[in-house]
XYZ file of N, CA and C in Angstrom:
267
model
N 94.272 91.519 66.003
C 94.390 91.560 67.447
C 93.799 90.272 68.018
N 94.548 89.632 68.883
C 94.080 88.401 69.505
C 92.889 88.685 70.414
N 92.033 87.689 70.521
C 90.817 87.846 71.331
C 91.133 88.247 72.775
N 92.192 87.677 73.370
C 92.494 87.994 74.765
C 93.055 89.398 74.951
N 93.525 90.045 73.884
C 94.033 91.417 73.987
C 92.898 92.428 74.138
N 91.675 92.018 73.894
C 90.530 92.911 73.996
C 89.852 92.837 75.361
N 90.422 92.093 76.266
C 89.837 91.901 77.594
C 90.311 93.003 78.528
N 89.375 93.581 79.294
C 89.776 94.620 80.246
C 90.473 93.993 81.454
N 91.315 94.799 82.104
C 92.107 94.348 83.243
C 91.768 95.168 84.476
N 91.879 94.539 85.641
C 91.648 95.194 86.919
C 93.006 95.563 87.511
N 93.131 96.798 88.005
C 94.374 97.300 88.573
C 94.209 97.526 90.067
N 95.189 97.088 90.857
C 95.132 97.285 92.298
C 96.517 97.506 92.875
N 96.547 97.901 94.142
C 97.798 98.191 94.842
C 97.689 97.727 96.285
N 98.817 97.329 96.862
C 98.895 97.073 98.297
C 100.324 97.314 98.760
N 100.462 97.564 100.060
C 101.786 97.768 100.653
C 102.377 96.422 101.020
N 103.637 96.229 100.658
C 104.284 94.957 100.941
C 104.381 94.684 102.441
N 104.711 95.698 103.230
C 104.970 95.467 104.652
C 103.733 95.169 105.492
N 102.594 95.777 105.176
C 101.420 95.546 106.023
C 100.147 95.189 105.254
N 100.231 95.108 103.958
C 99.073 94.715 103.159
C 97.993 95.764 103.026
N 98.254 96.998 103.524
C 97.214 98.026 103.435
C 96.958 98.400 101.973
N 95.798 98.971 101.749
C 95.328 99.310 100.395
C 95.249 100.822 100.225
N 95.173 101.299 98.972
C 95.103 102.743 98.718
C 93.975 103.456 99.436
N 92.832 102.807 99.588
C 91.687 103.462 100.218
C 92.008 103.843 101.668
N 92.982 103.164 102.255
C 93.378 103.441 103.631
C 94.453 104.524 103.714
N 94.902 105.034 102.579
C 96.011 105.980 102.536
C 95.550 107.348 102.038
N 95.801 108.393 102.814
C 95.471 109.732 102.311
C 96.449 110.099 101.192
N 95.989 110.863 100.255
C 96.822 111.376 99.159
C 97.357 110.307 98.214
N 96.715 109.150 98.138
C 97.140 108.144 97.165
C 96.759 108.657 95.773
N 97.636 108.524 94.779
C 97.315 109.017 93.433
C 96.037 108.372 92.885
N 95.286 109.138 92.140
C 94.076 108.608 91.519
C 94.459 107.693 90.362
N 93.666 106.649 90.174
C 93.878 105.726 89.062
C 92.560 105.047 88.736
N 92.468 104.508 87.542
C 91.268 103.785 87.139
C 91.397 102.308 87.492
N 90.405 101.770 88.180
C 90.411 100.357 88.541
C 90.381 99.481 87.285
N 89.501 99.799 86.344
C 89.406 99.044 85.093
C 90.280 99.698 84.040
N 91.061 98.887 83.351
C 91.914 99.340 82.258
C 91.540 98.536 81.010
N 91.682 99.114 79.811
C 91.199 98.436 78.611
C 91.977 97.189 78.194
N 93.242 97.066 78.615
C 94.055 95.911 78.234
C 95.274 95.821 79.148
N 96.056 94.750 79.017
C 97.201 94.545 79.895
C 98.277 95.617 79.736
N 98.680 95.999 78.505
C 99.712 97.037 78.398
C 99.310 98.360 79.055
N 98.063 98.758 78.910
C 97.580 99.987 79.531
C 97.556 99.837 81.045
N 97.173 98.676 81.514
C 97.114 98.401 82.953
C 98.515 98.477 83.569
N 99.500 97.858 82.943
C 100.858 97.894 83.496
C 101.424 99.310 83.448
N 101.154 100.043 82.379
C 101.647 101.422 82.282
C 101.024 102.299 83.368
N 99.742 102.146 83.614
C 99.072 102.932 84.653
C 99.597 102.557 86.037
N 99.806 101.274 86.283
C 100.370 100.835 87.555
C 101.751 101.426 87.786
N 102.579 101.417 86.784
C 103.927 101.976 86.908
C 103.896 103.488 87.100
N 102.944 104.159 86.444
C 102.815 105.605 86.628
C 102.514 105.931 88.089
N 101.574 105.199 88.675
C 101.199 105.446 90.061
C 102.374 105.150 90.995
N 103.088 104.065 90.765
C 104.233 103.729 91.607
C 105.314 104.812 91.534
N 105.568 105.328 90.324
C 106.554 106.419 90.174
C 106.078 107.674 90.898
N 104.797 107.972 90.774
C 104.245 109.153 91.432
C 104.378 109.041 92.955
N 104.127 107.864 93.494
C 104.298 107.651 94.939
C 105.753 107.868 95.344
N 106.655 107.237 94.610
C 108.082 107.345 94.935
C 108.560 108.785 94.789
N 108.187 109.440 93.688
C 108.603 110.824 93.447
C 108.006 111.786 94.472
N 106.874 111.407 95.069
C 106.239 112.227 96.090
C 106.798 111.995 97.486
N 107.794 111.119 97.590
C 108.451 110.898 98.870
C 107.930 109.723 99.682
N 106.999 108.952 99.142
C 106.500 107.781 99.867
C 107.589 106.714 99.859
N 108.048 106.317 101.029
C 109.136 105.339 101.120
C 108.643 103.910 101.331
N 107.339 103.724 101.412
C 106.784 102.370 101.549
C 106.987 101.601 100.252
N 107.077 100.295 100.364
C 107.176 99.500 99.146
C 105.780 99.061 98.730
N 105.238 99.792 97.759
C 103.927 99.469 97.206
C 104.091 98.431 96.104
N 103.091 97.606 95.954
C 103.069 96.628 94.871
C 101.818 96.888 94.049
N 102.033 97.037 92.746
C 100.924 97.169 91.811
C 100.671 95.790 91.217
N 99.409 95.467 91.001
C 99.097 94.186 90.378
C 97.914 94.363 89.436
N 97.847 93.501 88.458
C 96.736 93.527 87.526
C 96.371 92.118 87.113
N 95.118 91.928 86.805
C 94.685 90.647 86.268
C 93.470 90.869 85.387
N 93.249 89.953 84.442
C 92.145 90.129 83.506
C 90.793 89.988 84.189
N 89.804 90.551 83.547
C 88.421 90.450 84.010
C 88.091 88.979 84.300
N 87.703 88.647 85.529
C 87.421 87.243 85.862
C 86.332 86.616 85.005
N 85.388 87.420 84.541
C 84.335 86.871 83.687
C 84.877 86.475 82.325
N 85.868 87.234 81.813
C 86.479 86.898 80.534
C 87.276 85.601 80.652
N 87.950 85.429 81.787
C 88.702 84.196 82.014
C 87.731 83.027 82.137
N 86.656 83.235 82.897
C 85.679 82.175 83.139
C 84.987 81.677 81.887
N 84.741 82.586 80.936
C 84.061 82.131 79.720
C 85.031 81.817 78.590
N 86.339 81.746 78.917
C 87.326 81.291 77.943
C 87.864 82.343 76.993
N 87.549 83.623 77.217
C 88.052 84.660 76.317
C 89.458 85.109 76.691
N 90.001 84.595 77.795
C 91.357 84.967 78.208
C 91.961 83.804 78.982
N 93.260 83.549 78.796
C 93.885 82.428 79.499
C 94.156 82.689 80.978
N 93.950 83.915 81.447
C 94.214 84.230 82.848
C 95.608 84.803 83.016
N 96.105 84.768 84.224
C 97.424 85.315 84.494
C 97.332 86.608 85.276
N 98.464 87.064 85.746
C 98.540 88.273 86.553
C 99.933 88.858 86.407
N 100.078 90.135 86.665
C 101.396 90.767 86.710
C 101.507 91.533 88.016
N 102.747 91.754 88.460
C 103.021 92.539 89.664
C 104.274 93.369 89.441
N 104.297 94.562 90.012
C 105.457 95.447 89.983
C 105.614 96.066 91.353
N 106.853 96.300 91.774
C 107.129 96.928 93.068
C 107.617 98.348 92.864
N 107.253 99.226 93.787
C 107.651 100.630 93.669
C 109.160 100.783 93.705
N 109.860 99.874 94.347
C 111.316 99.992 94.416
C 111.983 99.604 93.097
N 111.253 99.018 92.186
C 111.822 98.571 90.925
C 111.440 99.441 89.744
N 110.530 100.378 89.938
C 110.035 101.201 88.831
C 110.889 102.443 88.688
């Protein structure tokens, strides 16, 4: 396993139209902010987006993830980010 695959990732969400965040939304699905790696982070983000869509939320939510900034800062990860939209999941 490559060293950067062991870095935890941060998961977040925002609405495309107004930039609001989950904390501002009642009934937003629960999710873990920290994820153990990028594949787990993307899978969790997609799960939440599907749950929102399946629950009737018509807003376009965007899920995003990026590696632990401390891991990037000390050279254990090259950095990078991913994004997914609820309309595409």
